[in-house]
Coordinates of C-alpha atoms in Angstrom, one line a residue:
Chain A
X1 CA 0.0 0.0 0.0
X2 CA 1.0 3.2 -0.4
X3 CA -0.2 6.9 0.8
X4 CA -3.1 8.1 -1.5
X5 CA -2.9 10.7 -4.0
X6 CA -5.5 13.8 -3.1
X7 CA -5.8 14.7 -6.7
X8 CA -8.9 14.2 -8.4
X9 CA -9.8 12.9 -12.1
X10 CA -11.5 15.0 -14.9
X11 CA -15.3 14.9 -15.1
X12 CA -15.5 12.7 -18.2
X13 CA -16.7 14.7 -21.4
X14 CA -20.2 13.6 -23.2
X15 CA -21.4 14.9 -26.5
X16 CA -23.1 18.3 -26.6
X17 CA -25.5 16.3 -29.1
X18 CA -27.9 17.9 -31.8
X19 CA -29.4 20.9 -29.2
X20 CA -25.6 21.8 -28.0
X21 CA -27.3 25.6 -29.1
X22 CA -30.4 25.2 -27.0
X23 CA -28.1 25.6 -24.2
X24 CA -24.9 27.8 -25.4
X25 CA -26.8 30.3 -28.1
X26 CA -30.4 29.6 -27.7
X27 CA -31.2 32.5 -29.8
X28 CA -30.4 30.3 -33.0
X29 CA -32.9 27.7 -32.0
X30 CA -35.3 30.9 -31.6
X31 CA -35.1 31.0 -27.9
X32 CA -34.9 34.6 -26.7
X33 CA -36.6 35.1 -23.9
X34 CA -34.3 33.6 -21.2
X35 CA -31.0 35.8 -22.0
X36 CA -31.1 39.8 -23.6
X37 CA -28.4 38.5 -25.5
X38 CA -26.3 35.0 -26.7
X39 CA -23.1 34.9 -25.1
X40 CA -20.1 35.2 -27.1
X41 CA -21.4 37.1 -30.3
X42 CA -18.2 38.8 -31.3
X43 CA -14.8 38.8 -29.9
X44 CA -14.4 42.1 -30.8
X45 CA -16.6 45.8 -30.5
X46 CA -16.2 48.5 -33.1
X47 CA -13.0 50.1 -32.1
X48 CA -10.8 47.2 -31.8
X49 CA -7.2 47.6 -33.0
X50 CA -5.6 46.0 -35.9
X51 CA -7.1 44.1 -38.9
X52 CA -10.8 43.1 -39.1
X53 CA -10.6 39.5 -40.4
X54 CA -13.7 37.2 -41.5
X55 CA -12.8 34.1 -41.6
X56 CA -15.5 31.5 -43.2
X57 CA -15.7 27.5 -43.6
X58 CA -17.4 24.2 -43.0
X59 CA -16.7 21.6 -40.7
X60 CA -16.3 18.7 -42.8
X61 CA -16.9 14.6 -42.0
X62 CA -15.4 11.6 -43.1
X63 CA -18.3 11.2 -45.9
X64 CA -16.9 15.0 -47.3
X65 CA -20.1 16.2 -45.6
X66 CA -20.4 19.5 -43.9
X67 CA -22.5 19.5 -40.8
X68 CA -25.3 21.5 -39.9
X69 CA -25.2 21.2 -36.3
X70 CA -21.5 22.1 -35.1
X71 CA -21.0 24.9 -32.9
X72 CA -17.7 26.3 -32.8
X73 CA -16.0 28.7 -30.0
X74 CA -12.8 30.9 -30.8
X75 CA -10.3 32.4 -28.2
X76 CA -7.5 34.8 -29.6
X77 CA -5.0 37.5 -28.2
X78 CA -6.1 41.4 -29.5
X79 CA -3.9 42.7 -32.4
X80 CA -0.9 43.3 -29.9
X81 CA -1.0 39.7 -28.6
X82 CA -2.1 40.2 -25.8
X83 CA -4.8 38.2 -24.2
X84 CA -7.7 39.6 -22.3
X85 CA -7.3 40.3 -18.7
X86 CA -3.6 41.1 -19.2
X87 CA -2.1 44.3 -18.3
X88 CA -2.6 46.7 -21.2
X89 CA -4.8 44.3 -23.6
X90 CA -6.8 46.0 -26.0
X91 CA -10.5 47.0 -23.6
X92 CA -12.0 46.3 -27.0
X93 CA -11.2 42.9 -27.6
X94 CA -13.3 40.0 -25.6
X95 CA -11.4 37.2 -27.3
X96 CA -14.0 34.9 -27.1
X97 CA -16.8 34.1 -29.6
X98 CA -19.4 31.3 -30.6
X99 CA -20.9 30.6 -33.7
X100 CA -22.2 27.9 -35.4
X101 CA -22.7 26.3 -38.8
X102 CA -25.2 26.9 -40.5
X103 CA -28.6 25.0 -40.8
X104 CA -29.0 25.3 -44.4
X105 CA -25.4 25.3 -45.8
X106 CA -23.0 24.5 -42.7
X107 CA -21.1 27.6 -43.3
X108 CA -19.5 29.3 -40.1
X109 CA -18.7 32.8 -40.1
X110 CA -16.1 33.9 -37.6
X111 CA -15.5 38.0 -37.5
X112 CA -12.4 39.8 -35.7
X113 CA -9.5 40.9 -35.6
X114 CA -5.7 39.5 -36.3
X115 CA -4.3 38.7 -33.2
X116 CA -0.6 39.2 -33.0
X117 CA 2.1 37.0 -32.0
X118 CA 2.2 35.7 -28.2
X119 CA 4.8 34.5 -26.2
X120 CA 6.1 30.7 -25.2
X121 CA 7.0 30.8 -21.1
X122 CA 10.4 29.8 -22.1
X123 CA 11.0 32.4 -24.7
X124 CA 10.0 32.0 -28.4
X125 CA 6.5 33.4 -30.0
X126 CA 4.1 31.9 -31.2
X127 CA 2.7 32.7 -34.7
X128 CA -0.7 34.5 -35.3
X129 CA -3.2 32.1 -34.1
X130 CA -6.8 31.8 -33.0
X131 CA -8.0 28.7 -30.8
X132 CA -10.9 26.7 -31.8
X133 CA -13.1 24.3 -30.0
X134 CA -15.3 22.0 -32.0
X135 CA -18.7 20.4 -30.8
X136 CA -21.7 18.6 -32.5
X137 CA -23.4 15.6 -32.4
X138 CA -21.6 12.8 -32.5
X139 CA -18.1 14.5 -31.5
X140 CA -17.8 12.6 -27.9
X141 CA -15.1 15.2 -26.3
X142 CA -14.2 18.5 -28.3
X143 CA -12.0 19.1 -30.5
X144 CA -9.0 21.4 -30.5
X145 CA -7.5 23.1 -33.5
X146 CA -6.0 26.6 -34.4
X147 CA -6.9 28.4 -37.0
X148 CA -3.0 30.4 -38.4
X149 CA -2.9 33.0 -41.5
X150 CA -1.1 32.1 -44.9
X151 CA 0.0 35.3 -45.2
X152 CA 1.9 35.5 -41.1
X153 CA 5.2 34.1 -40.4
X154 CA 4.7 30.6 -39.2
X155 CA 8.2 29.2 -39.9
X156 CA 9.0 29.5 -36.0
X157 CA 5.8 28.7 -34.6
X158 CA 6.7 25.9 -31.8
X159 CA 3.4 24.4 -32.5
X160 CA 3.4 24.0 -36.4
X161 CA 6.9 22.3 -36.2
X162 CA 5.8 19.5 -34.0
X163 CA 4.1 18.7 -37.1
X164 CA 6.0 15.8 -38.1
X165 CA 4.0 15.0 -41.6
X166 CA 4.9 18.5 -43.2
X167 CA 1.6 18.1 -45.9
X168 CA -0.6 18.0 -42.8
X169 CA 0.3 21.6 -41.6
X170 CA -1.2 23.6 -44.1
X171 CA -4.5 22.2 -42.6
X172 CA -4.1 24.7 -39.7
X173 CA -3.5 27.7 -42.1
X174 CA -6.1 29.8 -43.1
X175 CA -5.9 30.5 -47.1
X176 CA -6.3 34.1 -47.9
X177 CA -9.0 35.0 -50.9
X178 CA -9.0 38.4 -50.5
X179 CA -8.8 41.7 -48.5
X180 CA -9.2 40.0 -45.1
X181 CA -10.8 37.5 -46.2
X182 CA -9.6 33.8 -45.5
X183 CA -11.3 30.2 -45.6
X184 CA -10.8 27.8 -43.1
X185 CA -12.5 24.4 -43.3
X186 CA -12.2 22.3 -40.6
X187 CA -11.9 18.3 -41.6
X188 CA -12.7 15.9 -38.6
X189 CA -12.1 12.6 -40.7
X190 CA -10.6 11.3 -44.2
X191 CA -8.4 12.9 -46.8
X192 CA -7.1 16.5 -45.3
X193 CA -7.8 15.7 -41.6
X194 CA -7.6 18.4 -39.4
X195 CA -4.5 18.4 -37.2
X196 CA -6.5 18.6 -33.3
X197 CA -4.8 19.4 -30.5
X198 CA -4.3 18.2 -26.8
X199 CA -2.6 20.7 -25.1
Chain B
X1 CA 0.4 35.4 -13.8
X2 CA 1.7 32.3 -14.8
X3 CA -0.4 29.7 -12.9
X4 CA 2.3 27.0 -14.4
X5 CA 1.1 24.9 -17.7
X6 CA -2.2 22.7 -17.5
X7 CA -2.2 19.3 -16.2
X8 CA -1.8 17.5 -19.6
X9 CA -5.4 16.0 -20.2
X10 CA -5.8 12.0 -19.0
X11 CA -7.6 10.7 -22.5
X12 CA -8.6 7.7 -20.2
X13 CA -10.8 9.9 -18.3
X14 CA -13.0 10.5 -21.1
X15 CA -14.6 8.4 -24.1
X16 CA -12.5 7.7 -27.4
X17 CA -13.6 10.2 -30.2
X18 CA -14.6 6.7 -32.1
X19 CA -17.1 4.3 -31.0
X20 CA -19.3 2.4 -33.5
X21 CA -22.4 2.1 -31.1
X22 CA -23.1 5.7 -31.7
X23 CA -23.5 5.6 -35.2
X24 CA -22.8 9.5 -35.6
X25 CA -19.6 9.6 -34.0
X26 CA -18.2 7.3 -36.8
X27 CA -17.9 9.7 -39.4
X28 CA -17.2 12.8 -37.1
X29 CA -13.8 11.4 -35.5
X30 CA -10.4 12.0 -36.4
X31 CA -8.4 9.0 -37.5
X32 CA -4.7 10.4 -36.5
X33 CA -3.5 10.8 -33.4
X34 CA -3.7 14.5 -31.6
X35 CA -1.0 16.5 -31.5
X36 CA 0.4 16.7 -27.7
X37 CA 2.5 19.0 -26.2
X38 CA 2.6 21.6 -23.3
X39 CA 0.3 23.9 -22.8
X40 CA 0.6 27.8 -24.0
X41 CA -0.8 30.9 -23.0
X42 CA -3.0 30.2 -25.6
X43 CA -4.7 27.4 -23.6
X44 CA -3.8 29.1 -19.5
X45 CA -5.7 31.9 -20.2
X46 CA -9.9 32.0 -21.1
X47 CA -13.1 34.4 -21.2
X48 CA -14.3 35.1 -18.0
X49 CA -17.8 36.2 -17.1
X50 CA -19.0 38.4 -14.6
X51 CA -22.3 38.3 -12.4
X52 CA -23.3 41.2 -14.3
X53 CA -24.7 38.9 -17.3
X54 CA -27.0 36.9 -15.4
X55 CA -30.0 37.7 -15.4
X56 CA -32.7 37.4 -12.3
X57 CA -34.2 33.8 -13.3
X58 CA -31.4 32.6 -15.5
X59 CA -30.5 29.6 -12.9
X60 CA -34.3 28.7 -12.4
X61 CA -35.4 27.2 -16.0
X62 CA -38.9 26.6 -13.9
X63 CA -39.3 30.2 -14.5
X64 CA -36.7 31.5 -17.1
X65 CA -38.7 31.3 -19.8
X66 CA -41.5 33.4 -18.9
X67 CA -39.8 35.3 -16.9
X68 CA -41.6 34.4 -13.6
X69 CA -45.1 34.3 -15.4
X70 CA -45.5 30.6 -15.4
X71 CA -44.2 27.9 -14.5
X72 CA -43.3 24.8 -16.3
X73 CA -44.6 21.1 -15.8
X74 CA -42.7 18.7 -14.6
X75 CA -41.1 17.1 -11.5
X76 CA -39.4 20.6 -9.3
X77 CA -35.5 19.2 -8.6
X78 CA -33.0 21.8 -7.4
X79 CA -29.3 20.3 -8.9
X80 CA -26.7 21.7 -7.1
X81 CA -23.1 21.0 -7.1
X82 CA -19.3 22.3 -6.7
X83 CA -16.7 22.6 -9.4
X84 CA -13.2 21.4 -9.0
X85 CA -9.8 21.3 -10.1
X86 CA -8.0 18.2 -10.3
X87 CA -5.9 19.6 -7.2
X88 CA -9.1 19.2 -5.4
X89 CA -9.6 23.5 -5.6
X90 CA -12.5 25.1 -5.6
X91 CA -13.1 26.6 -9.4
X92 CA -14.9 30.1 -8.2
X93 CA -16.8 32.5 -10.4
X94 CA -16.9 30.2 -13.1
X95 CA -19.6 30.1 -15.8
X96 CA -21.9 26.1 -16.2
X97 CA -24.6 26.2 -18.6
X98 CA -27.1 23.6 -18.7
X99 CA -29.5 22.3 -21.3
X100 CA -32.3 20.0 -21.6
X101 CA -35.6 18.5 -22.8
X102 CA -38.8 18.8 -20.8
X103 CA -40.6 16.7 -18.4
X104 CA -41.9 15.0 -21.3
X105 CA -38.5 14.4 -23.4
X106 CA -39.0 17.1 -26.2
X107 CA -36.4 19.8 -26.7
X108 CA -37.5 23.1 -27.7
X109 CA -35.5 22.9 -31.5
X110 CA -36.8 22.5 -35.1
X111 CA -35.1 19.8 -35.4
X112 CA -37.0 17.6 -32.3
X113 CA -40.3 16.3 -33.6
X114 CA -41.0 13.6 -31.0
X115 CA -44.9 13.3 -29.9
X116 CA -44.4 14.6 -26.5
X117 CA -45.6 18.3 -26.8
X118 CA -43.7 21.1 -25.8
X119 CA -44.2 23.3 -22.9
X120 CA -45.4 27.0 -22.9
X121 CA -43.8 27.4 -20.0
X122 CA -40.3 25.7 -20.7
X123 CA -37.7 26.8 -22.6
X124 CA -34.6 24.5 -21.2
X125 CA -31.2 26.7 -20.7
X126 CA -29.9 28.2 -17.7
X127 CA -27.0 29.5 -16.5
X128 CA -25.2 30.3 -13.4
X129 CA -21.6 31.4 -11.9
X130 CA -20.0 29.3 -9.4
X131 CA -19.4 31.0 -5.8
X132 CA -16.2 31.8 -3.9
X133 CA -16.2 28.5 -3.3
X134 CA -17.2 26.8 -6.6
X135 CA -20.4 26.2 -5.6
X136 CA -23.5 26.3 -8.0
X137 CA -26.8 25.4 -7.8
X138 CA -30.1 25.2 -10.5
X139 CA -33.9 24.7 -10.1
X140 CA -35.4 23.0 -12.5
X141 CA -37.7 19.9 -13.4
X142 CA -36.8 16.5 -14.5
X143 CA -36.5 15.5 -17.8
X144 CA -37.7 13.2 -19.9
X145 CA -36.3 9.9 -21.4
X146 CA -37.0 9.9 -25.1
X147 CA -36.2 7.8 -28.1
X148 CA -33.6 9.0 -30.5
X149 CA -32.1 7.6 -34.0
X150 CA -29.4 5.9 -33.7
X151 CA -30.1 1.6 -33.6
X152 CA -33.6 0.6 -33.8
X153 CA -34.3 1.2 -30.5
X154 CA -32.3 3.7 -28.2
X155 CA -33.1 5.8 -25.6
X156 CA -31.7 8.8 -24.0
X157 CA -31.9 8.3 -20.3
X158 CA -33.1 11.6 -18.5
X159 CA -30.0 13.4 -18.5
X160 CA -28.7 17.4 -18.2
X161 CA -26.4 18.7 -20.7
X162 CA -23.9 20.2 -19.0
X163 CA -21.3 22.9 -20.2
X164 CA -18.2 24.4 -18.3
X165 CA -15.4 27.0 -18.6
X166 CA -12.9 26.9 -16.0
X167 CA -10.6 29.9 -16.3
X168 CA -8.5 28.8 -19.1
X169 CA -9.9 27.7 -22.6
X170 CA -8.1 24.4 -22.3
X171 CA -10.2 23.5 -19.2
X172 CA -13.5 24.0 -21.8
X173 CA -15.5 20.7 -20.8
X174 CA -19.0 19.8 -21.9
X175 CA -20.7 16.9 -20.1
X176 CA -24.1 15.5 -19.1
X177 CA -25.6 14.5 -15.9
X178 CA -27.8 11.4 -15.3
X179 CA -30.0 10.5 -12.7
X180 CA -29.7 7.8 -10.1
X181 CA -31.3 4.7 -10.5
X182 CA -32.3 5.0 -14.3
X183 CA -32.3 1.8 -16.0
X184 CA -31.8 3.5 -19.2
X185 CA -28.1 4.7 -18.5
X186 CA -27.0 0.8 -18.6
X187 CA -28.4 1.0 -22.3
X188 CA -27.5 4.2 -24.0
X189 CA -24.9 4.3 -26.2
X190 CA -24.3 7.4 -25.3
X191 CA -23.4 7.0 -21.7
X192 CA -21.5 4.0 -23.2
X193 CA -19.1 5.6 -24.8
X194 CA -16.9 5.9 -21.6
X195 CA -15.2 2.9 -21.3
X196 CA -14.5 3.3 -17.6
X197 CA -16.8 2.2 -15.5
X198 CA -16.4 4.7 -12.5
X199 CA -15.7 7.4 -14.7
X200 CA -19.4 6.7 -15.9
X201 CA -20.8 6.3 -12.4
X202 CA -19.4 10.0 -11.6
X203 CA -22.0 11.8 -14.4
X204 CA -24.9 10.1 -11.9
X205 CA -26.0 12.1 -9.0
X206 CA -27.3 11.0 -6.5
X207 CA -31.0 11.9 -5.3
X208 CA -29.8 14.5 -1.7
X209 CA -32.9 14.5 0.2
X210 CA -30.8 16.5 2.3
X211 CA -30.5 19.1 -0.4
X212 CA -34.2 18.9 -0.9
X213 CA -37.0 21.5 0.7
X214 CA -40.0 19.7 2.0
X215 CA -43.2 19.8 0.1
X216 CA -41.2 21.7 -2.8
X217 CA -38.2 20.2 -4.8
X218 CA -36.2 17.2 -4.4
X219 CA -32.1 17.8 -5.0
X220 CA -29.3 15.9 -6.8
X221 CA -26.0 17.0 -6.3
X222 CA -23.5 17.0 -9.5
X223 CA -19.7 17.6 -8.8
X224 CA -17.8 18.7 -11.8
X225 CA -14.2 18.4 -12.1
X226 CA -12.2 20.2 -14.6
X227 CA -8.2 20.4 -15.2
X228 CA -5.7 21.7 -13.1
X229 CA -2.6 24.0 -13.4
X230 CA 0.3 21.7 -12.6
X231 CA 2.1 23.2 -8.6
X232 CA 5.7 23.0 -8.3
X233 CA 8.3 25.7 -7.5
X234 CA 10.7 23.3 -10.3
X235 CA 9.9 24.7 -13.4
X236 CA 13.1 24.7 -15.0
X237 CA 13.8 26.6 -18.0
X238 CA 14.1 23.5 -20.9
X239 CA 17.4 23.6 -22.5
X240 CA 17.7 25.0 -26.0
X241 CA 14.9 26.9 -25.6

C-alpha cells in the first residue's frame, strides 16, 4: 500500500449532441426570452485595434459532408497579442466568440481581428493564431485546432513544427481570398484531416 | 500570472472520439493521433464572465422562460453541485450552462419532432456562476427519457447537458448529468461511450434528500471536475529553448 494521492480525475466529457445551441446560443434555435443577448457574439466591438478579419468555412466529415449542427468557439489574443485580462490588452477585444454552422449550408462565419504574435514561457512566440473548440453531435469530447494565416510568419511557430508529416500543416492555415478574407475548413475525418490538438 | 502549464489531459478519463455504437460519432472522428505537447498561454488563459450577465431567473429554467409568469410542468429538482480542479480547488466564479428536454422528453429545437408536446412554459437553458467556493446550484424539473435515431431502438436516459469553462480555454468541458437509479443509462450508447466504469458512475448524481425543501423540490447533487494547473516551484527553463 502506499499513501493516497488527493488529486482528483476529470469529469468525463459527453457529446453536446444535436441541441448543444439550445443551451450555449439559444437565440439560434429561436429562444430569446431567457437571456437579452447569446453569449459570445463577437470577440471584438467596433474600435478594436488592428485588422478586421472574417474568416469563413465548413466543418467537414469523413463522408466530405459539412455539418449542420457544429457549434464552434474561438479564443485569440487582440492585435498586440495580448490576451484579455492582461495588463494593457486592448478594452476592446473580448477574445471569445461562438458561432455555429449553418442550418442550411453549414457555413461558419467567424469576425475579428488578427491577433498578433504571443509568447512561449520559455521564450520564443508563437505565430498569429486563434484557438478553436469544436462540438456537435456525434463528436464525444471536443476538439482542439488553431486556426494560423497564410500570409503571417509561421516558420518559427513551436506548435506547427511539432508537425511531423509537413503536408498536414497547411490544414491549420487559413488560405487568404482576398482583402481580409480567409477560408478555413475544418476536416474531422478522411483525406485532409484536421491536425487537433491536446494541449 | 503564470499559474504554471495545465495538467496534460488524462484521454482515459474520457470516451475515445470513435465508437461504432453511436452511429454519428463514426464519421465525425479524427483517424490520427492529436497532436500533444505543453500547454501555451494560448490554452492558461480564457473568457471570464461576470455576475453582471445573469439575469434574475437565468438559474431557475422553472421560471426562465416566462420570466416568472409561469411555470413549467414537470417534476421541481433543485441540482446543485461544486466545481473542482483536479488539485481538489475550488473553481470560483466560473460560468456552467445547462440544457435539456422537458418533463416529457422534447427539446425546444426545429429539429425535435418527438410526440411529447412542448411546454409553454419551458424553454430549457440556464446559467449560473459558481461562488467563492465553486459552488452552483439550479432549479429546474426532471427531464424526460426519449427515443432517439441511432439503432432501432435507443433511448436517451433523462440526463442534463452540462457545459463548463474553467478559467482557461483548455479546461472548456462539456458533459451531461444522469440521474440515479435510471435503468436506461445501462443502455444508452451514449453514456456508453466511456469505457470506464467509475468514470461513468461519476455523471450520476445521487437523489440529496438532504438538499431537498419539504413539500417543494427534491435535490441531486452533481460535482464537476475540470483540469488543473500543474504546482511545483521546479519549473526549469528547458534547455535549448
Amino acid at each position: 500500500m502506499t499513501q493516497e494521492l488527493t488529486t482528483l480525475m476529470e469529469t468525463p466529457s459527453q457529446t453536446g449532441g444535436p441541441y448543444v445551441h439550445i443551451g450555449c446560443i439559444p437565440s439560434f434555435t429561436g429562444i430569446t426570452s431567457i437571456y437579452p443577448v447569446d453569449l459570445g457574439v463577437s470577440p471584438i466591438e467596433d474600435g478594436a485595434a488592428g485588422e478586421i478579419v472574417t474568416i469563413t468555412g465548413e466543418v467537414i466529415d469523413g463522408t466530405g459532408w459539412a455539418l449542420r449542427d457544429a457549434m464552434l468557439e474561438s479564443w485569440q489574443a487582440d492585435a498586440a497579442g495580448l490576451y484579455p485580462g492582461q495588463p494593457g490588452a486592448d478594452p476592446k477585444v473580448n477574445g471569445f466568440c461562438r458561432f455555429a454552422a449553418d442550418k442550411e449550408t453549414g457555413k461558419f462565419t467567424l469576425r475579428t481581428v488578427k491577433p498578433g504574435r504571443t509568447p512561449m514561457r520559455y521564450g520564443g512566440t508563437q505565430a498569429p493564431h486563434i484557438s478553436v473548440w469544436i462540438v456537435a453531435r456525434g463528436i464525444n469530447i471536443g476538439l482542439s485546432t488553431r486556426i494560423y494565416f497564410e500570409d503571417e510568419d509561421n516558420d518559427s511557430d513551436p506548435l506547427l513544427a511539432r508537425i511531423e508529416q509537413r503536408q498536414r500543416v497547411s490544414t491549420l492555415i487559413a488560405r487568404k481570398t482576398g482583402d481580409g478574407q480567409y477560408t478555413f475548413n475544418i476536416v474531422l475525418q478522411g483525406d485532409g484531416e484536421t491536425v487537433f490538438l491536446d494541449l | 500570472m503564470d499559474h504554471g502549464p495545465l495538467i496534460p489531459r488524462n484521454r482515459a478519463a474520457h470516451p475515445p472520439a470513435y465508437d461504432v455504437d453511436y452511429k454519428t460519432a463514426v464519421p465525425r472522428s479524427p483517424r490520427w493521433p492529436l497532436l500533444s505537447m505543453e500547454s501555451t498561454i494560448s490554452e492558461e488563459t480564457g473568457p471570464t464572465f461576470g455576475h453582471g450577465i445573469l439575469g434574475k431567473h437565468d438559474n431557475n429554467l422553472i421560471v426562465n422562460y416566462t420570466q416568472g409568469e409561469g411555470l413549467a410542468v414537470g417534476e421541481r429538482i433543485r441540482v446543485h453541485g461544486r466545481v473542482l480542479d483536479e488539485n481538489a480547488r475550488p473553481v470560483p466564479n466560473t460560468l456552467v450552462e445547462i440544457w435539456q428536454a422537458n418533463a416529457g422528453g422534447r427539446y425546444r429545437h426545429v429539429k425535435d419532432n418527438y410526440f411529447a408536446p412542448l411546454d409553454p412554459n419551458f424553454g430549457g437553458c440556464g446559467r449560473t456562476i459558481t461562488d467563492d467556493n465553486g459552488f452552483y446550484e439550479f432549479l429546474t424539473i426532471r427531464p424526460g427519457a426519449y427515443p432517439w435515431p441511432n439503432r432501432a431502438n435507443d433511448w436517451r436516459p433523462m440526463h442534463i447537458h452540462f457545459s463548463i469553462f474553467g478559467h482557461a480555454f483548455g479546461q472548456r468541458l462539456i458533459s451531461q448529468m444522469y440521474f440515479q437509479g435510471d435503468p436506461l443509462i445501462d443502455l444508452c450508447p451514449i453514456a456508453a461511450t466511456i469505457k470506464s466504469r467509475s468514470q461513468l458512475d461519476r455523471l450520476v448524481a445521487p437523489l440529496d434528500m438532504q438538499g431537498s425543501r419539504p413539500m417543494d423540490y427534491l435535490a441531486y447533487k452533481f460535482d464537476i471536475v475540470l483540469r488543473g494547473n500543474r504546482q511545483t516551484m521546479f519549473e526549469n527553463k528547458l534547455e535549448g529553448m
